[in-house]
Short mmCIF file of C-alpha atoms in Angstrom, two decimals:
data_model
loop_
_atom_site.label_atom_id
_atom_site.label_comp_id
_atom_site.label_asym_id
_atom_site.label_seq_id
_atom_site.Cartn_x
_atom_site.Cartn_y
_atom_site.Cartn_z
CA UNK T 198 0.00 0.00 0.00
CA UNK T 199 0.98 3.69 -0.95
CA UNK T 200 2.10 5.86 1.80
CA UNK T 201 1.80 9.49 2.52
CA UNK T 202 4.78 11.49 3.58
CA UNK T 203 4.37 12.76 7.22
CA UNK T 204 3.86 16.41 5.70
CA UNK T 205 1.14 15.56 3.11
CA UNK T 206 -0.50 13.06 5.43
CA UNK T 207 -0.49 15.96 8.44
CA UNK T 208 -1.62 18.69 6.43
CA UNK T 209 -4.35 16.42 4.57
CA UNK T 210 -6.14 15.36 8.29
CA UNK T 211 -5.72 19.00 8.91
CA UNK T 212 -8.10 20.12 6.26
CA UNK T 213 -10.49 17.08 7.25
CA UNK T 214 -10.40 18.02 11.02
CA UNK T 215 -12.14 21.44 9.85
CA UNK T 216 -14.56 19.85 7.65
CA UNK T 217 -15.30 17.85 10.36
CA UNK T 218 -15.88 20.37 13.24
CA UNK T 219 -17.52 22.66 10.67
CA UNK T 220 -19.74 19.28 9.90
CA UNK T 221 -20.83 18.78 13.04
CA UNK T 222 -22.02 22.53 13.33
CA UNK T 223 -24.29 21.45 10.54
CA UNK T 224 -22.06 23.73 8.43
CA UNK T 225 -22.22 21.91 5.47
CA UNK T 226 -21.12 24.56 2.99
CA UNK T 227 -18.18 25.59 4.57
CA UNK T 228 -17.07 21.80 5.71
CA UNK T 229 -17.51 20.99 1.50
CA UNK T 230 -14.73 23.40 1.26
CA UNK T 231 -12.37 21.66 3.18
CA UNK T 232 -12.66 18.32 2.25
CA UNK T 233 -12.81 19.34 -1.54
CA UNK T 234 -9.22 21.08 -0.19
CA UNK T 235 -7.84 17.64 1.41
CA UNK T 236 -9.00 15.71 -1.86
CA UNK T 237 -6.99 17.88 -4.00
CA UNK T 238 -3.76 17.46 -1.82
CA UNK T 239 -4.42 13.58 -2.41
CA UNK T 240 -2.01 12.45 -4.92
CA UNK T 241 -3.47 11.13 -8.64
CA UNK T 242 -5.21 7.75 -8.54
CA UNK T 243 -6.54 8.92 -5.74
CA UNK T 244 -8.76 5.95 -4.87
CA UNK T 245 -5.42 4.05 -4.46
CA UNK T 246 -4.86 5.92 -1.43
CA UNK T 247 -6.47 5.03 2.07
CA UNK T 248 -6.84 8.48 3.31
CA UNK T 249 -9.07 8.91 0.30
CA UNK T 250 -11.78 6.90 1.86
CA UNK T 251 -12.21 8.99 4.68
CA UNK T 252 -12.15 11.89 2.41
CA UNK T 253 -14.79 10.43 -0.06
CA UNK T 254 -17.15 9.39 2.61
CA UNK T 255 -17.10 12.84 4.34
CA UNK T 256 -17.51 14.62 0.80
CA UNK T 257 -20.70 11.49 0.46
CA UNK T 258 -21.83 12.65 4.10
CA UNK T 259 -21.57 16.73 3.23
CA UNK T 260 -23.27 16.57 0.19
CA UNK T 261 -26.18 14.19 1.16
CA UNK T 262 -27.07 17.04 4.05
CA UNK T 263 -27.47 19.51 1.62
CA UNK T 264 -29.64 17.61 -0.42
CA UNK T 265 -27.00 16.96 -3.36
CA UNK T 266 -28.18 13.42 -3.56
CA UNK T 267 -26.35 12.60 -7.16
CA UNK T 268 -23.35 13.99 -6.01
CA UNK T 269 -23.39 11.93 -2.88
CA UNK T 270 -23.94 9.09 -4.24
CA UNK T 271 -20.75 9.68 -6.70
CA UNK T 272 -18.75 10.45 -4.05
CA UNK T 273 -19.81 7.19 -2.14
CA UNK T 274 -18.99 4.98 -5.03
CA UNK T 275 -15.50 6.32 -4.99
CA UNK T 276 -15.06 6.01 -1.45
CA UNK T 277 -16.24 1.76 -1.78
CA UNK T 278 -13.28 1.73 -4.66
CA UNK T 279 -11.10 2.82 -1.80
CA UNK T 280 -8.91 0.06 -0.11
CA UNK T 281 -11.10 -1.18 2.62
CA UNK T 282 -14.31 0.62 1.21
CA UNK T 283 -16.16 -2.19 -0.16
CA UNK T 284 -15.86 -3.57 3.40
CA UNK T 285 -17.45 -0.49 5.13
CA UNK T 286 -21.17 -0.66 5.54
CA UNK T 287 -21.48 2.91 6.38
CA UNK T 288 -20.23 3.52 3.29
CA UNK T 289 -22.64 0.92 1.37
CA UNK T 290 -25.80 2.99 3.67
CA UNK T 291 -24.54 6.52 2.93
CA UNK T 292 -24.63 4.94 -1.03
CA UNK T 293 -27.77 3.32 -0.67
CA UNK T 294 -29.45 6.53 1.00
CA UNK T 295 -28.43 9.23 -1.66
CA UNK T 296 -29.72 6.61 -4.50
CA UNK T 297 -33.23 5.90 -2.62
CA UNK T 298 -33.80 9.73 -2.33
CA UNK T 299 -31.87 9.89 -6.18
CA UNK T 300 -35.39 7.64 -6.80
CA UNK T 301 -32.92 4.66 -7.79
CA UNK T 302 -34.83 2.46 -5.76
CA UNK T 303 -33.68 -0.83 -7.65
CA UNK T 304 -29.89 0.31 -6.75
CA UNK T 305 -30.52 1.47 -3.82
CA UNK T 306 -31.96 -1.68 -2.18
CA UNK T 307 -28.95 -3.66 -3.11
CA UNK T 308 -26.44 -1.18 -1.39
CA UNK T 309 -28.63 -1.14 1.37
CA UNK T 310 -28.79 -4.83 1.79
CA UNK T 311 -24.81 -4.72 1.41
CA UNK T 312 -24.80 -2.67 4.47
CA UNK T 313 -26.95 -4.79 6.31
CA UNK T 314 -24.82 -7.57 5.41
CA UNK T 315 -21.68 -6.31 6.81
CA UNK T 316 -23.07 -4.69 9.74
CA UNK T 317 -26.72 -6.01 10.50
CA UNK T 318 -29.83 -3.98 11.57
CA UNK T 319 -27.98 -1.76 13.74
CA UNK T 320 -26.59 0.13 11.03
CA UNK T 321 -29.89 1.48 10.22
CA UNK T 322 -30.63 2.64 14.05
CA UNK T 323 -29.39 6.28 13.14
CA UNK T 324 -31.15 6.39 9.90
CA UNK T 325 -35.26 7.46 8.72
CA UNK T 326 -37.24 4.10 8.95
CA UNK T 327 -37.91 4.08 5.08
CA UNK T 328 -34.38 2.46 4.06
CA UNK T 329 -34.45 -0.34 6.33
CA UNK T 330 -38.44 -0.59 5.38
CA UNK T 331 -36.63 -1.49 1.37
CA UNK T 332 -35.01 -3.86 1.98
CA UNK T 333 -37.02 -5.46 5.16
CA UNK T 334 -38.79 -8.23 2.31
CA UNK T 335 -35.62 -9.22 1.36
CA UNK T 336 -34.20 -10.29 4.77
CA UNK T 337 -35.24 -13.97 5.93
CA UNK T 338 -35.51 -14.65 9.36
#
């Protein structure tokens, strides 16, 4: 696996620790900023790198609470071609999500059941009935 050099990699999770305070004063706008600034420090073929899949997920995240549902879901998709993405079912809900309110349903309810695979009905706990309520048929007892 690529590695950052201390520098990059410091300067990087400085950008993302402003996105994230600025995220979780519901300032969405601003936090956008600063991810889109840490993502542009990533080197090219940026899905090769692991940082990216933090970065990804938080761009997902940003854009999803201000109602930018195609772009989430983009930015989702990248983050599960990150190493270790495809393994994250926060990432797989955060996809599903922005494609059931992108109306692809169909898509949608297979993301969602990959999250539920990887991380079972809890991952849903945080999350508005309908998603789990998709894919609820699907899941045998």
């Amino acid at each position: 696996m690529k590695t950052l050099s201390d520098n990059l990699y410091d300067s990087i999770m400085k950008s993302l620790e402003q996105g994230d305070s600025l995220m979780e004063n519901e300032k969405y706008s601003d936090a956008l900023i600063f991810y889109k600034k840490a993502l542009l420090e990533v080197p090219q073929d940026k899905i090769e790198w692991e940082i990216s899949l933090h970065i990804y997920t938080a761009l997902g995240d940003c854009c999803f609470n201000l109602e930018d549902y195609e772009t989430a879901s983009y930015n989702y998709n990248l983050a599960l071609q990150c190493p270790e993405g495809n393994v994250s079912g926060y990432v797989w809900l955060g996809y599903g999500q922005s494609l059931y309110e992108s109306d692809s349903k169909d898509k949608a309810k297979d993301a969602l059941m990959s999250a539920y695979m990887l991380e079972g009905e809890e991952i849903f706990e945080d999350s508005d009935e309908k998603y789990f309520e998709l894919i609820k048929p699907f899941i045998s007892k």
